[in-house]
Amino acid sequence: MTSDNPERERQQPAPSPPLFANAAVLGLGRAAIACLRLARTIVLARLLGVEDYGIASLFVVALALADMVGDLAFERLIVQDRDGDSPRFNAAIQSLTLVRGLAMAGLMLVLAEPFAAALGHPEIAWALQLFALVPLLRGLAHLDAMREQRRMRFGVSVTAELSGIVLALALAWPLVAVLGDWRVMPCLLAIEIGVRVVLSHALAERRYRLGWQGGVLARALSFGWPLLLSGMIGVTILQGDRVIVGAYFGAFELGLFSAALTLAMTPCLLAANIAHGLTLPLLSRAQERGRLAAPAALTLEGLQAVAALALLGFVVLGPGLVQLLFGEAYAGAATLVALLGAAFALRLARAGPTTAAMALANTRDLLYANLLRLTALPLAVAVAASTASVEAVVAIGVAAEAGALTLSRLLLWRHWRTTPALAAALGSSRAAFVLSLLGAGCVCAGALLESGGLDIAAAALLGLAAAVCRGFWRTLWREASGRLRTARRL
């Protein structure tokens, strides 16, 4: 239902806090959420044991697959579209989101038994059927926080998400004490999402409304269908290796893989989400003003440098960190951390060209890159069926991520080559891109051949890749120095 006079409800945008404050809210909030999720994973992995934790991780897969099928990026359209601040437009998008939640709940209910049977755990089918309520619950969320992001204000979304994960972490140990097995995971996921939905309503500035506006569906589908397909492929990629490991190598290996996956995925996806949240609005504004080159160069070079540093950290610290955090029972995941770290670091680097393309409303480039990445899954299945090496399966994924990153940059160059300033922006991170690919290749070769010399070569290449992004480091130093001088004068 919409208002009789929606223009009366249209609120004047409140003054936005400074960019640095917005970045701090988003960065610190996302970092806290990622750390708390990692802490919850560690708690469950230690308390449940390797096999039960492997089964529990299947509920994460189920929820991700449900999101994958219906993710038309309606929420992001509120940020990107020119009418994103309109009450009627918001009501229409919320209606579409609710319909999507209903559809996903029904699909999960129908597919629960076949999914559980395919993974060799039919005993969890009933829990998956109850878990179908979670996508419906998510569809009831208030999207006012997305409207706030148009003005670079992230406080509401960060508060709601952070509160949900804090409560879920606080209840992890009591639920393990009561239930004692994999059933803890669906309970915690439902609690986390439930709290987030409740707070999305409690903290919203506008009332929750459903309605319709002519042309919204067509605009949403035009913007969202490439992201839907890309999201489906992305989640298939993200969870496909976990499904392959569970189906071919058993619950114990799945537990090791899930622990390594969580450790590798958390920092890289955190950095990608923060970068996307900050740079998409900025690049969209710069594109409208015809001044895209400078912020695009900073985005591409900065993400390439951060990705190289992340991969360097996984090579040097990852094997020891997984044992320190998860315990000696997970020592077998040491090599997997380095390999999965390489895959996710390459994906983090790909966030640069992806965000730049999205700012131009060119969402198809992301789809094409993910299609290339998807081609590795059949090969991974064949390798899993013919060998006892989980590492070989993951190495195939690393090679495919390198190919997807390369394709993303080529597609962006195709769009930008006629504009010298934009072509130069893409070329500024070329050396770091090449060195990162070489370093990731050394990581894979070192893991498969158990060669320490290749690990040293990978570390040297990755350190050099981060160092050659001079424009990014100069900008970062200039901003930090300026703020330090301002603070001293005050």
Short mmCIF file of N, CA and C in Angstrom, two decimals, residues 44-190:
data_model
loop_
_atom_site.label_atom_id
_atom_site.label_comp_id
_atom_site.label_asym_id
_atom_site.label_seq_id
_atom_site.Cartn_x
_atom_site.Cartn_y
_atom_site.Cartn_z
N LEU A 44 32.08 -23.10 16.94
CA LEU A 44 31.34 -24.29 16.51
C LEU A 44 32.28 -25.40 16.06
N ALA A 45 33.33 -25.04 15.33
CA ALA A 45 34.27 -26.06 14.85
C ALA A 45 34.94 -26.78 16.02
N ARG A 46 35.28 -26.04 17.05
CA ARG A 46 35.94 -26.66 18.21
C ARG A 46 34.97 -27.47 19.06
N LEU A 47 33.76 -26.96 19.24
CA LEU A 47 32.81 -27.64 20.13
C LEU A 47 32.12 -28.83 19.46
N LEU A 48 31.89 -28.75 18.16
CA LEU A 48 31.14 -29.82 17.49
C LEU A 48 32.04 -30.94 16.99
N GLY A 49 33.30 -30.64 16.69
CA GLY A 49 34.17 -31.63 16.07
C GLY A 49 34.12 -31.53 14.56
N VAL A 50 35.07 -32.16 13.90
CA VAL A 50 35.25 -31.98 12.46
C VAL A 50 34.05 -32.47 11.67
N GLU A 51 33.53 -33.67 11.96
CA GLU A 51 32.45 -34.24 11.16
C GLU A 51 31.14 -33.48 11.35
N ASP A 52 30.75 -33.21 12.60
CA ASP A 52 29.51 -32.47 12.83
C ASP A 52 29.59 -31.07 12.25
N TYR A 53 30.77 -30.46 12.32
CA TYR A 53 30.92 -29.13 11.73
C TYR A 53 30.79 -29.20 10.21
N GLY A 54 31.29 -30.25 9.61
CA GLY A 54 31.13 -30.42 8.17
C GLY A 54 29.66 -30.52 7.77
N ILE A 55 28.87 -31.27 8.54
CA ILE A 55 27.43 -31.38 8.25
C ILE A 55 26.74 -30.03 8.49
N ALA A 56 27.12 -29.35 9.58
CA ALA A 56 26.51 -28.05 9.88
C ALA A 56 26.75 -27.05 8.76
N SER A 57 27.90 -27.12 8.11
CA SER A 57 28.21 -26.16 7.04
C SER A 57 27.28 -26.32 5.85
N LEU A 58 26.60 -27.47 5.73
CA LEU A 58 25.67 -27.67 4.62
C LEU A 58 24.49 -26.71 4.68
N PHE A 59 24.14 -26.24 5.88
CA PHE A 59 23.05 -25.27 5.99
C PHE A 59 23.46 -23.91 5.44
N VAL A 60 24.74 -23.58 5.57
CA VAL A 60 25.25 -22.36 4.95
C VAL A 60 25.14 -22.49 3.43
N VAL A 61 25.46 -23.67 2.92
CA VAL A 61 25.34 -23.93 1.48
C VAL A 61 23.90 -23.79 1.04
N ALA A 62 22.97 -24.38 1.79
CA ALA A 62 21.55 -24.35 1.42
C ALA A 62 21.02 -22.92 1.37
N LEU A 63 21.38 -22.11 2.36
CA LEU A 63 20.92 -20.72 2.37
C LEU A 63 21.53 -19.93 1.22
N ALA A 64 22.80 -20.18 0.94
CA ALA A 64 23.46 -19.49 -0.17
C ALA A 64 22.84 -19.88 -1.51
N LEU A 65 22.49 -21.15 -1.67
CA LEU A 65 21.86 -21.59 -2.91
C LEU A 65 20.48 -20.97 -3.08
N ALA A 66 19.72 -20.86 -1.98
CA ALA A 66 18.40 -20.22 -2.05
C ALA A 66 18.53 -18.76 -2.46
N ASP A 67 19.50 -18.06 -1.88
CA ASP A 67 19.74 -16.67 -2.26
C ASP A 67 20.17 -16.57 -3.72
N MET A 68 20.97 -17.52 -4.15
CA MET A 68 21.50 -17.51 -5.50
C MET A 68 20.39 -17.53 -6.54
N VAL A 69 19.39 -18.36 -6.32
CA VAL A 69 18.36 -18.55 -7.33
C VAL A 69 17.52 -17.30 -7.53
N GLY A 70 17.34 -16.50 -6.46
CA GLY A 70 16.44 -15.36 -6.57
C GLY A 70 17.08 -14.00 -6.40
N ASP A 71 18.39 -13.91 -6.50
CA ASP A 71 19.05 -12.64 -6.24
C ASP A 71 19.04 -11.75 -7.49
N LEU A 72 17.98 -10.90 -7.58
CA LEU A 72 17.88 -9.97 -8.69
C LEU A 72 18.41 -8.59 -8.32
N ALA A 73 19.07 -8.50 -7.16
CA ALA A 73 19.73 -7.25 -6.73
C ALA A 73 18.75 -6.10 -6.63
N PHE A 74 17.51 -6.38 -6.17
CA PHE A 74 16.54 -5.30 -6.00
C PHE A 74 17.05 -4.24 -5.04
N GLU A 75 17.70 -4.67 -3.96
CA GLU A 75 18.16 -3.71 -2.96
C GLU A 75 19.18 -2.74 -3.55
N ARG A 76 20.09 -3.25 -4.36
CA ARG A 76 21.13 -2.40 -4.93
C ARG A 76 20.56 -1.40 -5.94
N LEU A 77 19.40 -1.72 -6.51
CA LEU A 77 18.77 -0.79 -7.43
C LEU A 77 18.35 0.49 -6.70
N ILE A 78 18.01 0.38 -5.42
CA ILE A 78 17.67 1.57 -4.65
C ILE A 78 18.88 2.51 -4.57
N VAL A 79 20.07 1.95 -4.47
CA VAL A 79 21.28 2.76 -4.40
C VAL A 79 21.61 3.36 -5.77
N GLN A 80 21.44 2.59 -6.81
CA GLN A 80 21.91 3.00 -8.14
C GLN A 80 20.89 3.83 -8.91
N ASP A 81 19.59 3.58 -8.74
CA ASP A 81 18.59 4.21 -9.58
C ASP A 81 18.35 5.66 -9.17
N ARG A 82 17.99 6.48 -10.16
CA ARG A 82 17.75 7.91 -9.89
C ARG A 82 16.54 8.14 -8.99
N ASP A 83 15.59 7.16 -8.96
CA ASP A 83 14.39 7.29 -8.12
C ASP A 83 14.53 6.56 -6.79
N GLY A 84 15.75 6.24 -6.42
CA GLY A 84 15.96 5.42 -5.23
C GLY A 84 15.48 6.06 -3.94
N ASP A 85 15.27 7.38 -3.91
CA ASP A 85 14.80 8.05 -2.71
C ASP A 85 13.27 8.19 -2.67
N SER A 86 12.59 7.78 -3.72
CA SER A 86 11.14 7.92 -3.81
C SER A 86 10.43 6.90 -2.93
N PRO A 87 9.44 7.32 -2.10
CA PRO A 87 8.70 6.35 -1.27
C PRO A 87 7.97 5.31 -2.10
N ARG A 88 7.37 5.73 -3.23
CA ARG A 88 6.64 4.77 -4.07
C ARG A 88 7.59 3.75 -4.69
N PHE A 89 8.74 4.21 -5.13
CA PHE A 89 9.73 3.30 -5.71
C PHE A 89 10.21 2.31 -4.65
N ASN A 90 10.49 2.78 -3.45
CA ASN A 90 10.92 1.90 -2.36
C ASN A 90 9.86 0.87 -2.03
N ALA A 91 8.59 1.28 -2.01
CA ALA A 91 7.50 0.34 -1.71
C ALA A 91 7.41 -0.75 -2.78
N ALA A 92 7.61 -0.36 -4.03
CA ALA A 92 7.57 -1.36 -5.11
C ALA A 92 8.72 -2.35 -4.99
N ILE A 93 9.90 -1.85 -4.67
CA ILE A 93 11.04 -2.74 -4.52
C ILE A 93 10.84 -3.68 -3.33
N GLN A 94 10.27 -3.18 -2.24
CA GLN A 94 10.01 -4.04 -1.09
C GLN A 94 8.98 -5.12 -1.43
N SER A 95 8.01 -4.81 -2.28
CA SER A 95 7.05 -5.83 -2.71
C SER A 95 7.74 -6.92 -3.51
N LEU A 96 8.62 -6.51 -4.41
CA LEU A 96 9.36 -7.50 -5.19
C LEU A 96 10.24 -8.36 -4.29
N THR A 97 10.82 -7.75 -3.27
CA THR A 97 11.68 -8.50 -2.34
C THR A 97 10.87 -9.53 -1.56
N LEU A 98 9.67 -9.16 -1.15
CA LEU A 98 8.82 -10.10 -0.43
C LEU A 98 8.40 -11.27 -1.31
N VAL A 99 8.03 -10.97 -2.54
CA VAL A 99 7.66 -12.04 -3.48
C VAL A 99 8.84 -12.99 -3.69
N ARG A 100 10.02 -12.43 -3.82
CA ARG A 100 11.21 -13.27 -3.97
C ARG A 100 11.41 -14.16 -2.74
N GLY A 101 11.21 -13.63 -1.53
CA GLY A 101 11.35 -14.43 -0.32
C GLY A 101 10.37 -15.59 -0.28
N LEU A 102 9.13 -15.33 -0.67
CA LEU A 102 8.12 -16.40 -0.72
C LEU A 102 8.53 -17.49 -1.70
N ALA A 103 8.99 -17.08 -2.87
CA ALA A 103 9.39 -18.06 -3.88
C ALA A 103 10.56 -18.90 -3.41
N MET A 104 11.54 -18.27 -2.76
CA MET A 104 12.71 -19.01 -2.30
C MET A 104 12.36 -19.98 -1.17
N ALA A 105 11.44 -19.57 -0.31
CA ALA A 105 11.01 -20.48 0.76
C ALA A 105 10.33 -21.71 0.19
N GLY A 106 9.45 -21.52 -0.79
CA GLY A 106 8.79 -22.66 -1.42
C GLY A 106 9.77 -23.58 -2.12
N LEU A 107 10.75 -22.98 -2.80
CA LEU A 107 11.73 -23.79 -3.52
C LEU A 107 12.58 -24.62 -2.55
N MET A 108 13.00 -24.00 -1.45
CA MET A 108 13.79 -24.74 -0.48
C MET A 108 12.99 -25.87 0.16
N LEU A 109 11.72 -25.63 0.40
CA LEU A 109 10.86 -26.66 0.98
C LEU A 109 10.76 -27.87 0.05
N VAL A 110 10.61 -27.62 -1.23
CA VAL A 110 10.46 -28.70 -2.21
C VAL A 110 11.76 -29.48 -2.40
N LEU A 111 12.88 -28.76 -2.41
CA LEU A 111 14.17 -29.39 -2.74
C LEU A 111 14.94 -29.90 -1.53
N ALA A 112 14.38 -29.77 -0.32
CA ALA A 112 15.12 -30.15 0.88
C ALA A 112 15.52 -31.63 0.86
N GLU A 113 14.60 -32.51 0.58
CA GLU A 113 14.91 -33.95 0.60
C GLU A 113 15.90 -34.34 -0.50
N PRO A 114 15.68 -33.92 -1.77
CA PRO A 114 16.68 -34.27 -2.79
C PRO A 114 18.07 -33.72 -2.50
N PHE A 115 18.14 -32.50 -1.95
CA PHE A 115 19.43 -31.90 -1.63
C PHE A 115 20.16 -32.70 -0.56
N ALA A 116 19.42 -33.06 0.50
CA ALA A 116 20.03 -33.83 1.59
C ALA A 116 20.49 -35.21 1.10
N ALA A 117 19.68 -35.83 0.26
CA ALA A 117 20.03 -37.16 -0.25
C ALA A 117 21.25 -37.09 -1.16
N ALA A 118 21.33 -36.04 -1.99
CA ALA A 118 22.45 -35.92 -2.93
C ALA A 118 23.78 -35.76 -2.20
N LEU A 119 23.74 -35.16 -1.01
CA LEU A 119 24.96 -34.96 -0.24
C LEU A 119 25.25 -36.12 0.71
N GLY A 120 24.41 -37.15 0.69
CA GLY A 120 24.64 -38.31 1.52
C GLY A 120 24.25 -38.14 2.97
N HIS A 121 23.39 -37.16 3.27
CA HIS A 121 22.93 -36.93 4.64
C HIS A 121 21.42 -36.74 4.67
N PRO A 122 20.65 -37.80 4.36
CA PRO A 122 19.19 -37.66 4.35
C PRO A 122 18.60 -37.32 5.71
N GLU A 123 19.35 -37.53 6.78
CA GLU A 123 18.84 -37.25 8.12
C GLU A 123 18.63 -35.76 8.38
N ILE A 124 19.16 -34.89 7.54
CA ILE A 124 19.00 -33.46 7.78
C ILE A 124 17.85 -32.86 6.96
N ALA A 125 17.11 -33.69 6.22
CA ALA A 125 16.06 -33.16 5.33
C ALA A 125 14.99 -32.40 6.11
N TRP A 126 14.56 -32.94 7.26
CA TRP A 126 13.52 -32.26 8.03
C TRP A 126 13.97 -30.88 8.51
N ALA A 127 15.25 -30.78 8.88
CA ALA A 127 15.77 -29.50 9.34
C ALA A 127 15.84 -28.49 8.18
N LEU A 128 16.18 -28.97 6.99
CA LEU A 128 16.20 -28.09 5.84
C LEU A 128 14.81 -27.59 5.49
N GLN A 129 13.81 -28.44 5.69
CA GLN A 129 12.43 -28.00 5.43
C GLN A 129 12.01 -26.89 6.39
N LEU A 130 12.34 -27.03 7.67
CA LEU A 130 12.04 -25.97 8.63
C LEU A 130 12.86 -24.71 8.31
N PHE A 131 14.06 -24.92 7.85
CA PHE A 131 14.96 -23.82 7.53
C PHE A 131 14.44 -22.99 6.36
N ALA A 132 13.46 -23.52 5.61
CA ALA A 132 12.87 -22.78 4.49
C ALA A 132 12.19 -21.50 4.93
N LEU A 133 11.88 -21.38 6.22
CA LEU A 133 11.27 -20.15 6.72
C LEU A 133 12.24 -18.97 6.71
N VAL A 134 13.53 -19.25 6.70
CA VAL A 134 14.52 -18.18 6.78
C VAL A 134 14.51 -17.27 5.55
N PRO A 135 14.48 -17.79 4.30
CA PRO A 135 14.37 -16.87 3.15
C PRO A 135 13.11 -16.02 3.18
N LEU A 136 12.00 -16.58 3.68
CA LEU A 136 10.77 -15.80 3.80
C LEU A 136 10.95 -14.68 4.81
N LEU A 137 11.59 -14.99 5.93
CA LEU A 137 11.86 -13.97 6.94
C LEU A 137 12.72 -12.85 6.36
N ARG A 138 13.71 -13.21 5.59
CA ARG A 138 14.59 -12.21 4.98
C ARG A 138 13.83 -11.32 4.00
N GLY A 139 12.83 -11.88 3.33
CA GLY A 139 12.03 -11.11 2.39
C GLY A 139 11.19 -10.04 3.06
N LEU A 140 11.00 -10.12 4.37
CA LEU A 140 10.22 -9.14 5.11
C LEU A 140 11.05 -7.98 5.62
N ALA A 141 12.32 -7.95 5.32
CA ALA A 141 13.19 -6.89 5.82
C ALA A 141 12.80 -5.54 5.23
N HIS A 142 13.01 -4.49 6.04
CA HIS A 142 12.79 -3.11 5.59
C HIS A 142 14.04 -2.64 4.84
N LEU A 143 13.84 -2.03 3.68
CA LEU A 143 14.97 -1.64 2.82
C LEU A 143 15.36 -0.18 2.98
N ASP A 144 14.91 0.46 4.04
CA ASP A 144 15.25 1.87 4.23
C ASP A 144 16.76 2.07 4.39
N ALA A 145 17.44 1.05 4.92
CA ALA A 145 18.89 1.17 5.08
C ALA A 145 19.59 1.31 3.73
N MET A 146 19.05 0.71 2.68
CA MET A 146 19.65 0.85 1.36
C MET A 146 19.47 2.28 0.84
N ARG A 147 18.33 2.90 1.15
CA ARG A 147 18.13 4.30 0.76
C ARG A 147 19.15 5.19 1.46
N GLU A 148 19.45 4.87 2.71
CA GLU A 148 20.45 5.64 3.44
C GLU A 148 21.83 5.55 2.77
N GLN A 149 22.10 4.42 2.16
CA GLN A 149 23.42 4.25 1.53
C GLN A 149 23.60 5.16 0.32
N ARG A 150 22.50 5.66 -0.24
CA ARG A 150 22.63 6.63 -1.34
C ARG A 150 23.39 7.86 -0.88
N ARG A 151 23.30 8.18 0.41
CA ARG A 151 24.00 9.34 0.97
C ARG A 151 25.24 8.90 1.73
N MET A 152 25.70 7.67 1.42
CA MET A 152 26.91 7.15 2.06
C MET A 152 26.75 7.02 3.57
N ARG A 153 25.55 6.69 4.02
CA ARG A 153 25.30 6.50 5.44
C ARG A 153 25.04 5.01 5.66
N PHE A 154 25.89 4.37 6.46
CA PHE A 154 25.86 2.91 6.62
C PHE A 154 25.52 2.47 8.04
N GLY A 155 25.20 3.41 8.91
CA GLY A 155 25.01 3.08 10.32
C GLY A 155 23.89 2.10 10.57
N VAL A 156 22.74 2.27 9.91
CA VAL A 156 21.58 1.40 10.15
C VAL A 156 21.88 -0.03 9.72
N SER A 157 22.40 -0.20 8.51
CA SER A 157 22.66 -1.55 8.02
C SER A 157 23.72 -2.25 8.85
N VAL A 158 24.76 -1.52 9.25
CA VAL A 158 25.82 -2.11 10.05
C VAL A 158 25.30 -2.49 11.43
N THR A 159 24.48 -1.62 12.04
CA THR A 159 23.94 -1.91 13.38
C THR A 159 23.06 -3.14 13.37
N ALA A 160 22.17 -3.25 12.38
CA ALA A 160 21.27 -4.39 12.31
C ALA A 160 22.04 -5.70 12.12
N GLU A 161 22.99 -5.69 11.21
CA GLU A 161 23.74 -6.92 10.94
C GLU A 161 24.64 -7.29 12.12
N LEU A 162 25.26 -6.28 12.71
CA LEU A 162 26.15 -6.53 13.84
C LEU A 162 25.39 -7.08 15.04
N SER A 163 24.20 -6.56 15.30
CA SER A 163 23.40 -7.03 16.43
C SER A 163 23.01 -8.49 16.26
N GLY A 164 22.64 -8.87 15.04
CA GLY A 164 22.26 -10.26 14.79
C GLY A 164 23.39 -11.23 15.05
N ILE A 165 24.60 -10.90 14.57
CA ILE A 165 25.71 -11.83 14.74
C ILE A 165 26.18 -11.85 16.18
N VAL A 166 26.07 -10.72 16.92
CA VAL A 166 26.46 -10.71 18.33
C VAL A 166 25.57 -11.65 19.13
N LEU A 167 24.26 -11.58 18.92
CA LEU A 167 23.35 -12.46 19.65
C LEU A 167 23.58 -13.92 19.27
N ALA A 168 23.80 -14.18 17.97
CA ALA A 168 24.05 -15.56 17.54
C ALA A 168 25.32 -16.11 18.18
N LEU A 169 26.36 -15.29 18.27
CA LEU A 169 27.60 -15.75 18.89
C LEU A 169 27.40 -15.99 20.38
N ALA A 170 26.64 -15.12 21.04
CA ALA A 170 26.40 -15.29 22.47
C ALA A 170 25.62 -16.56 22.77
N LEU A 171 24.77 -16.99 21.84
CA LEU A 171 23.96 -18.18 22.07
C LEU A 171 24.61 -19.46 21.54
N ALA A 172 25.78 -19.35 20.92
CA ALA A 172 26.41 -20.53 20.32
C ALA A 172 26.72 -21.58 21.36
N TRP A 173 27.42 -21.21 22.44
CA TRP A 173 27.79 -22.21 23.45
C TRP A 173 26.57 -22.81 24.14
N PRO A 174 25.57 -22.00 24.59
CA PRO A 174 24.39 -22.61 25.21
C PRO A 174 23.66 -23.58 24.29
N LEU A 175 23.57 -23.25 23.00
CA LEU A 175 22.87 -24.15 22.08
C LEU A 175 23.66 -25.44 21.86
N VAL A 176 24.98 -25.32 21.80
CA VAL A 176 25.79 -26.54 21.70
C VAL A 176 25.60 -27.41 22.92
N ALA A 177 25.53 -26.79 24.10
CA ALA A 177 25.32 -27.55 25.33
C ALA A 177 23.98 -28.26 25.33
N VAL A 178 22.95 -27.64 24.72
CA VAL A 178 21.61 -28.24 24.71
C VAL A 178 21.46 -29.25 23.59
N LEU A 179 21.86 -28.88 22.36
CA LEU A 179 21.63 -29.73 21.19
C LEU A 179 22.79 -30.67 20.92
N GLY A 180 24.03 -30.16 21.02
CA GLY A 180 25.21 -31.01 20.95
C GLY A 180 25.63 -31.50 19.58
N ASP A 181 24.99 -31.05 18.50
CA ASP A 181 25.39 -31.53 17.17
C ASP A 181 25.10 -30.46 16.12
N TRP A 182 25.04 -30.86 14.86
CA TRP A 182 24.91 -29.95 13.73
C TRP A 182 23.65 -29.09 13.78
N ARG A 183 22.65 -29.44 14.56
CA ARG A 183 21.40 -28.68 14.62
C ARG A 183 21.61 -27.26 15.13
N VAL A 184 22.75 -27.02 15.76
CA VAL A 184 23.05 -25.68 16.26
C VAL A 184 23.11 -24.66 15.11
N MET A 185 23.67 -25.06 13.98
CA MET A 185 23.90 -24.10 12.89
C MET A 185 22.62 -23.50 12.34
N PRO A 186 21.59 -24.29 11.95
CA PRO A 186 20.37 -23.64 11.45
C PRO A 186 19.70 -22.74 12.48
N CYS A 187 19.79 -23.12 13.75
CA CYS A 187 19.22 -22.27 14.80
C CYS A 187 19.92 -20.92 14.86
N LEU A 188 21.25 -20.93 14.81
CA LEU A 188 22.01 -19.68 14.89
C LEU A 188 21.79 -18.80 13.66
N LEU A 189 21.71 -19.41 12.48
CA LEU A 189 21.46 -18.63 11.28
C LEU A 189 20.09 -17.97 11.32
N ALA A 190 19.08 -18.72 11.80
CA ALA A 190 17.73 -18.15 11.91
C ALA A 190 17.69 -17.00 12.91
#
